[in-house]
Tab-separated table of N, CA and C in Angstrom:
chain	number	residue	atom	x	y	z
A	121	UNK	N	12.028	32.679	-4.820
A	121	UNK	CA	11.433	31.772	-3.856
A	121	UNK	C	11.960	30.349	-4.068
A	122	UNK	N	12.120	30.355	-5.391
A	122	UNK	CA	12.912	28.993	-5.622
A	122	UNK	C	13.805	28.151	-4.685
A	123	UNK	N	14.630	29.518	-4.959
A	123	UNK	CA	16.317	29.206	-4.979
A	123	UNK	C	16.045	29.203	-3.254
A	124	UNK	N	15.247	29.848	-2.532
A	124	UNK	CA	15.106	29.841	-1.179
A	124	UNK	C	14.916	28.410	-0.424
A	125	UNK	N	14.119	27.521	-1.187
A	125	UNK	CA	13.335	26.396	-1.282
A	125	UNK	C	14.344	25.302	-1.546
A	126	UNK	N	15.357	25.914	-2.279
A	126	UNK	CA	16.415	24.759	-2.657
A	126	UNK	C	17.931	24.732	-1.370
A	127	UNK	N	18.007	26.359	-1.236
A	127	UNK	CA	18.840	26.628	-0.093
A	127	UNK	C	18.666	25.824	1.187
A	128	UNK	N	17.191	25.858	1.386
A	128	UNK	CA	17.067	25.977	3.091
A	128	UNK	C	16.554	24.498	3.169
A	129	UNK	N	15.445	23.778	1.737
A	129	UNK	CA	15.148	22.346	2.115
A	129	UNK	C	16.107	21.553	1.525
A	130	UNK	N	16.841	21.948	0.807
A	130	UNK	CA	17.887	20.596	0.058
A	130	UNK	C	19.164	21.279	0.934
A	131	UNK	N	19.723	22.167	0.637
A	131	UNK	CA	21.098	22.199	1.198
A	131	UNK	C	21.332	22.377	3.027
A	132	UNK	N	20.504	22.526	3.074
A	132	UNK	CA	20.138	22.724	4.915
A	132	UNK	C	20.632	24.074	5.272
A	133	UNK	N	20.686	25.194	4.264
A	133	UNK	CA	20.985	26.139	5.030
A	133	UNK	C	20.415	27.838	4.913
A	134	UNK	N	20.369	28.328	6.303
A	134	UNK	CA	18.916	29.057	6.999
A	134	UNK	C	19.419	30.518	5.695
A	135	UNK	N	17.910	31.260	5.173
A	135	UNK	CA	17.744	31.829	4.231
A	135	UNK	C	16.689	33.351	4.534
A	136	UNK	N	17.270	34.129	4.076
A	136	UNK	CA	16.125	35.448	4.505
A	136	UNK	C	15.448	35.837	2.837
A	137	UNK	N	13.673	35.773	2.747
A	137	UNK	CA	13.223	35.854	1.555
A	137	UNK	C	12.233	36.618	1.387
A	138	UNK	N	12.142	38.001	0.694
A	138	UNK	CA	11.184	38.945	1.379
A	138	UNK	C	10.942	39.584	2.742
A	139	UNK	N	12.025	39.372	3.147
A	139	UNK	CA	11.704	39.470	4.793
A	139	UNK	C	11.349	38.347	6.018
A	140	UNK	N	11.271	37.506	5.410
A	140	UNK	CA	11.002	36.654	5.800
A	140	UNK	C	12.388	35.485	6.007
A	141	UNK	N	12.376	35.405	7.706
A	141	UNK	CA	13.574	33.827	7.932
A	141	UNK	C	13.133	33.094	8.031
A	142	UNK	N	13.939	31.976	7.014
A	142	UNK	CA	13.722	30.409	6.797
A	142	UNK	C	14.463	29.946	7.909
A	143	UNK	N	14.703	28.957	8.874
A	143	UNK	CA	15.904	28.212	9.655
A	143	UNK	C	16.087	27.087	9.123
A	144	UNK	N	16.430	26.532	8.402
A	144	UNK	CA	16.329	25.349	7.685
A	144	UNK	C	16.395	23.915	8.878
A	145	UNK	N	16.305	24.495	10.370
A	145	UNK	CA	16.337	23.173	11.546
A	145	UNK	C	14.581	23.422	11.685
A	146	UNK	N	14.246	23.858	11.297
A	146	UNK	CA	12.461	24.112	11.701
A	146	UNK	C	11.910	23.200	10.661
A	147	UNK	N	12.356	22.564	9.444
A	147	UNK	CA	11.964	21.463	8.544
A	147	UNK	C	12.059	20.347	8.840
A	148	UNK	N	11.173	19.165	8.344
A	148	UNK	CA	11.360	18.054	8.243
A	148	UNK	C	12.854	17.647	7.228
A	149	UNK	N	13.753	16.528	8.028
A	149	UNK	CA	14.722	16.427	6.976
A	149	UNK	C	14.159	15.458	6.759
A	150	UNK	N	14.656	15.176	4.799
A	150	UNK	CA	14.365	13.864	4.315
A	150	UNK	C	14.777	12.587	5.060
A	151	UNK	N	14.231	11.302	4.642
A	151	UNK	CA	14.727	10.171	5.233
A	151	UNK	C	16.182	9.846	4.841
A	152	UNK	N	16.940	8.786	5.195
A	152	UNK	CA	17.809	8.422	4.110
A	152	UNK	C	17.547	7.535	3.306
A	153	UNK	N	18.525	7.350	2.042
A	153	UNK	CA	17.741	6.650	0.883
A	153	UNK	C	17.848	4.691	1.733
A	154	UNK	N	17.010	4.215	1.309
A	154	UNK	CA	17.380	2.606	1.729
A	154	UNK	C	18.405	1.924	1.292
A	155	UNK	N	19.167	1.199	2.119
A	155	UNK	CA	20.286	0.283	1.849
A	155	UNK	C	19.674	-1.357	1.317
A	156	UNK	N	18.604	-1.338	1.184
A	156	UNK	CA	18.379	-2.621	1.020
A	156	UNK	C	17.646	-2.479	-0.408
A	157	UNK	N	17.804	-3.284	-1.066
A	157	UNK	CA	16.894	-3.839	-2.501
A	157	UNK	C	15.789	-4.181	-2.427
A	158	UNK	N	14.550	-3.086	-2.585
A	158	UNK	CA	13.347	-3.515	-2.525
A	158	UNK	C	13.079	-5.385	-3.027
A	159	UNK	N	13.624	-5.822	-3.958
A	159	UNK	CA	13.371	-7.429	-3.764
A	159	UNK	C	13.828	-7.964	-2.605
A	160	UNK	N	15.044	-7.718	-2.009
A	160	UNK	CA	15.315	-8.478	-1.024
A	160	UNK	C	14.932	-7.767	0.718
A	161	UNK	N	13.542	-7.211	0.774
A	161	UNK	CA	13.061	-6.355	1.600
A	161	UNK	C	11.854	-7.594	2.264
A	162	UNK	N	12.689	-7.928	3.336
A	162	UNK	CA	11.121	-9.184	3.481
A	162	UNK	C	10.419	-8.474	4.523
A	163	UNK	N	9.287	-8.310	4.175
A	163	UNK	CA	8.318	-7.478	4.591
A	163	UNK	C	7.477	-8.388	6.010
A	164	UNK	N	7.176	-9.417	5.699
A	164	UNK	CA	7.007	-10.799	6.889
A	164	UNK	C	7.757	-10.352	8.144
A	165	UNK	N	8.899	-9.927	8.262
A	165	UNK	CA	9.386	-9.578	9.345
A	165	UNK	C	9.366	-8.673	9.736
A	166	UNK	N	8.195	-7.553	9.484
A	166	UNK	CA	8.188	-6.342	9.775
A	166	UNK	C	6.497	-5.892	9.888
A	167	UNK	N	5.971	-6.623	9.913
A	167	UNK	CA	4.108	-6.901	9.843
A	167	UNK	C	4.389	-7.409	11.297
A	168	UNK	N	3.239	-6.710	11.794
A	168	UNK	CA	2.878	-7.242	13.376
A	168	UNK	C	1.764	-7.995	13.396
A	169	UNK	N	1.556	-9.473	13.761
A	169	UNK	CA	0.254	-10.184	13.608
A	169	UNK	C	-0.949	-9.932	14.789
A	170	UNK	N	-0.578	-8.779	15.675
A	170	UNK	CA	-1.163	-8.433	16.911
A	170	UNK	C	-0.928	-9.333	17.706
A	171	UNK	N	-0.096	-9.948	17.856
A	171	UNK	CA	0.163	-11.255	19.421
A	171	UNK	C	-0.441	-12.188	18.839
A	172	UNK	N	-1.096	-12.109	17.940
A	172	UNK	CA	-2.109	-13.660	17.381
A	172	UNK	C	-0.993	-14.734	17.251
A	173	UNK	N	-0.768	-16.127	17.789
A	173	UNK	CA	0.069	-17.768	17.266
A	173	UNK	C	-1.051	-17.971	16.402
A	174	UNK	N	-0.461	-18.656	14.863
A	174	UNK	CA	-1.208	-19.178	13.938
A	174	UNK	C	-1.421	-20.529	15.156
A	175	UNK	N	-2.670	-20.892	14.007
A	175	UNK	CA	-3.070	-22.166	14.354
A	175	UNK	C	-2.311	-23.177	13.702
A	176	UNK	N	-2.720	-24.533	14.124
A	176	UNK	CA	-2.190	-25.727	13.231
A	176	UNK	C	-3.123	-25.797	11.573
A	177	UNK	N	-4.408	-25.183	12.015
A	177	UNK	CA	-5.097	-25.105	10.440
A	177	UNK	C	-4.428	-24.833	9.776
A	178	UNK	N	-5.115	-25.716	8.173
A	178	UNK	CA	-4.545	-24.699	7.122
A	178	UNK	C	-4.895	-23.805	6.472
A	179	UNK	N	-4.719	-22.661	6.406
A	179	UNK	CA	-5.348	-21.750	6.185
A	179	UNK	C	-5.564	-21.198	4.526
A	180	UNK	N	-6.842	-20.539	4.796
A	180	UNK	CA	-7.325	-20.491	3.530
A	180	UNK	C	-7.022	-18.929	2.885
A	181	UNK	N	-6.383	-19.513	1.131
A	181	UNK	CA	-5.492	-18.940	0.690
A	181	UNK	C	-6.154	-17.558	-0.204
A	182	UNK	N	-6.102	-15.993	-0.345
A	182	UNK	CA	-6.911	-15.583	-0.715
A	182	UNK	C	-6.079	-14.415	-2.472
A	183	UNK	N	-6.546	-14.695	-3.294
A	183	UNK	CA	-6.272	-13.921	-4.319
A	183	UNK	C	-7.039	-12.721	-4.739
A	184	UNK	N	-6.427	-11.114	-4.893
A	184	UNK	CA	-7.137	-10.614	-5.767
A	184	UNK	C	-6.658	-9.806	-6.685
A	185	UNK	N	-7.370	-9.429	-7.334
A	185	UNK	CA	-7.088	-8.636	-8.876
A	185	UNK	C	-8.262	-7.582	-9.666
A	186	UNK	N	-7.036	-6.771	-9.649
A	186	UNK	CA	-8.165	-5.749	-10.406
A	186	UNK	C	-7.595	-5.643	-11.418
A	187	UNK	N	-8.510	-5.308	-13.061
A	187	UNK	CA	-7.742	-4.862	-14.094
A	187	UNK	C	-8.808	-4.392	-15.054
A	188	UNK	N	-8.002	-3.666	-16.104
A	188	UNK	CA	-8.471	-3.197	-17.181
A	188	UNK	C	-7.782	-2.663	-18.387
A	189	UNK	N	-8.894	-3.370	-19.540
A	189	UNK	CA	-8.455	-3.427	-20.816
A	189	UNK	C	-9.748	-2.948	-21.413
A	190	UNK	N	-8.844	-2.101	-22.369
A	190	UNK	CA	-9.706	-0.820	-23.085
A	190	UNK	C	-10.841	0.105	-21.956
A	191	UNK	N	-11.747	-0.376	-22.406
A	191	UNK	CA	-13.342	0.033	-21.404
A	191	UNK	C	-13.792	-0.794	-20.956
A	192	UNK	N	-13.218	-1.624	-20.520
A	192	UNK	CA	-13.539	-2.765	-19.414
A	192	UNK	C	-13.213	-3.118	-18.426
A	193	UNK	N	-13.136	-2.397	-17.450
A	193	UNK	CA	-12.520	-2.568	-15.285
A	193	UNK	C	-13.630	-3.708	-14.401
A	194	UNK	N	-12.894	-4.554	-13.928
A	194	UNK	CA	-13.234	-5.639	-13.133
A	194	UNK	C	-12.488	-5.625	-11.632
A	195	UNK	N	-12.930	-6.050	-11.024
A	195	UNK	CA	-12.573	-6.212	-9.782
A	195	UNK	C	-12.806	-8.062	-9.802
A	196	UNK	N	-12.006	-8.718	-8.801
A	196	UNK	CA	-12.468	-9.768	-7.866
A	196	UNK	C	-11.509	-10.315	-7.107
A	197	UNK	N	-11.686	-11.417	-6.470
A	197	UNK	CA	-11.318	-12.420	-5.459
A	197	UNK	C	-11.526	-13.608	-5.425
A	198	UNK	N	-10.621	-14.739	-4.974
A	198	UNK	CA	-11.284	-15.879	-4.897
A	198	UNK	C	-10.489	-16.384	-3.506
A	199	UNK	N	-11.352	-17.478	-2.436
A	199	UNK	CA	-10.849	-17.890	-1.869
A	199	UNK	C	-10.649	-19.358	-2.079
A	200	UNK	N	-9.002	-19.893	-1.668
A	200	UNK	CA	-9.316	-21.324	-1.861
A	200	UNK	C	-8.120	-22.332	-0.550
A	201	UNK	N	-8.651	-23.200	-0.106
A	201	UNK	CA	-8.737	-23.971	0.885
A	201	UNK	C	-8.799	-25.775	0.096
A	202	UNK	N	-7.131	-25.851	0.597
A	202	UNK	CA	-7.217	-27.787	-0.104
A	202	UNK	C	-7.410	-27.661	-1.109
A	203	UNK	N	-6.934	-26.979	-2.052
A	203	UNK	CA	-6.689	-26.996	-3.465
A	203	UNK	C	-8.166	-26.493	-4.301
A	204	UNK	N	-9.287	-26.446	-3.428
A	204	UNK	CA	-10.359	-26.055	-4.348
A	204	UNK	C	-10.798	-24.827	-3.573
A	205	UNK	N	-11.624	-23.792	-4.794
A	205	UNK	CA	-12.158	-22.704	-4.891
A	205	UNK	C	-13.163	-22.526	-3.417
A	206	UNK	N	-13.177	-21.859	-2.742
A	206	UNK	CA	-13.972	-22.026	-2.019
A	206	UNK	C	-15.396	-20.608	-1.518
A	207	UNK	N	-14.606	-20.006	-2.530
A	207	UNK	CA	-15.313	-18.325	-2.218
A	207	UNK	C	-14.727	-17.484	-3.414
A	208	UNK	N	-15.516	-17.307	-4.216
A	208	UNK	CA	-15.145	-16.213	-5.676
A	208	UNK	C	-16.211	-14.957	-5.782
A	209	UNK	N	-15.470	-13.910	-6.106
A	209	UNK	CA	-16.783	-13.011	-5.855
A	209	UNK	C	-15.602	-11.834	-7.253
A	210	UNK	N	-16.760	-11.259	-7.719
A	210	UNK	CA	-16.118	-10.701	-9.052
A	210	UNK	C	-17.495	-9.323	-9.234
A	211	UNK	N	-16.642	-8.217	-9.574
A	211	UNK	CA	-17.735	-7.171	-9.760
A	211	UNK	C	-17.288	-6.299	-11.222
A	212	UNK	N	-18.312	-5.772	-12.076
A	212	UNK	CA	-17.982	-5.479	-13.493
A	212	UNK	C	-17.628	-3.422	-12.851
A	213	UNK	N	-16.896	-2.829	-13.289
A	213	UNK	CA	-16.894	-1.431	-12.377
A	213	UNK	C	-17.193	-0.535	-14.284
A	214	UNK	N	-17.611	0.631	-13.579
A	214	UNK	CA	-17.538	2.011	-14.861
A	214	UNK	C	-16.647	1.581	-15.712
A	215	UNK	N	-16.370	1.996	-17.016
A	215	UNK	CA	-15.615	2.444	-17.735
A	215	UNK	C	-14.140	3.747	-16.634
A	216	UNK	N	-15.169	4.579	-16.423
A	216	UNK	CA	-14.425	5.712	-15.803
A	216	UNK	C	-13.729	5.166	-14.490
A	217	UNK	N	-14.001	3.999	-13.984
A	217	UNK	CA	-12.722	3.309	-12.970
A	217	UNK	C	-11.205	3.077	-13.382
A	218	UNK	N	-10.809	3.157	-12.520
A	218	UNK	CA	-8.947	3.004	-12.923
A	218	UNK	C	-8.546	1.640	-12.406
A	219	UNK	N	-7.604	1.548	-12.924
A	219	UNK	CA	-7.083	-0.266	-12.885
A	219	UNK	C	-6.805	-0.277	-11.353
A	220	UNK	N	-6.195	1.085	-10.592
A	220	UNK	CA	-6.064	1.458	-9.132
A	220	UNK	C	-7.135	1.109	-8.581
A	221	UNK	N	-8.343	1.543	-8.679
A	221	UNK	CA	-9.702	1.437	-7.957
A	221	UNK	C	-9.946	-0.145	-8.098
A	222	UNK	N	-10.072	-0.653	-9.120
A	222	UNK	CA	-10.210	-1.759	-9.022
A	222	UNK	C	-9.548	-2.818	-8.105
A	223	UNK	N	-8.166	-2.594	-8.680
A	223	UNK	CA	-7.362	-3.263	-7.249
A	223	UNK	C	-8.177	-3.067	-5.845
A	224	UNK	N	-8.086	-1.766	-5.907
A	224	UNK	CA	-8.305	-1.588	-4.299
A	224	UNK	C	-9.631	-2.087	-3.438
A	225	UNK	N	-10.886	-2.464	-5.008
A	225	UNK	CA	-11.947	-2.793	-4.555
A	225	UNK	C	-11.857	-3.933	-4.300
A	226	UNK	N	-10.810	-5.087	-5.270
A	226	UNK	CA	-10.772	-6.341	-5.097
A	226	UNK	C	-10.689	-6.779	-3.377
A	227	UNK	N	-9.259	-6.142	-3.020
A	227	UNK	CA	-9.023	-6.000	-1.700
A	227	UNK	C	-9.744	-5.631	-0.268
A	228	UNK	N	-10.658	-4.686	-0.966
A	228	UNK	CA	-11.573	-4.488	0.356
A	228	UNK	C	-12.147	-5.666	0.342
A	229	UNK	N	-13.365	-5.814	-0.739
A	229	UNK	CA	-14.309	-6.838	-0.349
A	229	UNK	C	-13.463	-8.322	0.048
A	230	UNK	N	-12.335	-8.513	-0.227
A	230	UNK	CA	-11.585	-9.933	0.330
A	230	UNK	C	-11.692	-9.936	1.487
A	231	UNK	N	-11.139	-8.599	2.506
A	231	UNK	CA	-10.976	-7.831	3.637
A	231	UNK	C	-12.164	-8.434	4.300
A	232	UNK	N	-13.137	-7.703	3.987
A	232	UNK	CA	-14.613	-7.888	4.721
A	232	UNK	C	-14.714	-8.790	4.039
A	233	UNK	N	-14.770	-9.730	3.357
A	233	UNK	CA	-15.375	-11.250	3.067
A	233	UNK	C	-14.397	-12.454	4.837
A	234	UNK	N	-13.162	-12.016	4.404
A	234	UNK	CA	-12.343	-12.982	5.618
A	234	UNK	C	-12.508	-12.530	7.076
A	235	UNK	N	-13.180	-11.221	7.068
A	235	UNK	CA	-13.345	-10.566	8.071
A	235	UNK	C	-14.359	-11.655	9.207
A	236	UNK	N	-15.772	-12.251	7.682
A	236	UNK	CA	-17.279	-12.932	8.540
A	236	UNK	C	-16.751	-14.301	8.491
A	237	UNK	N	-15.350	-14.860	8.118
A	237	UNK	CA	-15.115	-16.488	8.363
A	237	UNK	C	-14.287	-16.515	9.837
A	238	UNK	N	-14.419	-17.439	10.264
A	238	UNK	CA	-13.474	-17.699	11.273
A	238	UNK	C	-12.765	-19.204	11.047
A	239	UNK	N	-11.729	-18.639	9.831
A	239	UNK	CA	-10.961	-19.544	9.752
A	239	UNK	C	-9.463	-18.492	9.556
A	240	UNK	N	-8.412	-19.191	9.239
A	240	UNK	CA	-6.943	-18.299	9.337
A	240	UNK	C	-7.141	-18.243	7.456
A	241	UNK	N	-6.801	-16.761	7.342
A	241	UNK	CA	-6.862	-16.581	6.575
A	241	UNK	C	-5.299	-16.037	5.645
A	242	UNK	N	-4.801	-16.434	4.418
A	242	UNK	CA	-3.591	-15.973	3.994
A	242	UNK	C	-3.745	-14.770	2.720
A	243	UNK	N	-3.177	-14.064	2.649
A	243	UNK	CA	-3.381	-13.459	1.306
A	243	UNK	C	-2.499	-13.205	0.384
């Protein structure tokens, strides 16, 4: 079954296995690999802002971070606007959280925190 698997999805070509025909055009083909250097991949030009023109405001700048060391996972955020803090919010998580979850919690609650301002928000 392997070697069927290697025939028909890597080499592209159609395979009979148990009785069974593979066509190797009935698969998804892989992508091709990228020509560009994930560092030099500017992502800004490829985000759709939904038709939104920024404003002339300046908009308020938003950080977050999740992490953990030993048995200790944190989540938070801070927002800041003109050089000072303007919104910090920080949550202590399980032991059994992953440095992943955390991230990801930091991020939501930023999400829904910039969600109830109506100011332009950066992240």
């Amino acid at each position: 079954m392997q070697s069927t698997l290697v025939r028909v999805g890597r080499m592209g070509r159609n395979c009979d296995y148990e009785g069974i025909h593979f066509d190797h055009e009935s698969y998804e083909q892989p992508s091709p690999p990228s020509t560009i250097h994930p560092a030099l991949f500017s992502l800004e030009d490829r985000i759709s802002h939904g038709g939104q023109v920024p404003s002339n405001r300046t908009p308020i700048e938003v950080y977050t971070d999740g992490s953990k060391i030993n048995d200790q996972t944190g989540s938070a955020f801070c927002a800041i606007a003109n050089e000072a803090i303007t919104k910090a919010w920080k949550a202590k998580l399980s032991p059994a959280n992953t440095v992943f979850q955390a991230e990801m919690l930091a991020l939501k609650a930023a999400i829904e925190w910039a969600n109830t301002t109506n100011e332009d928000v950066n992240s």
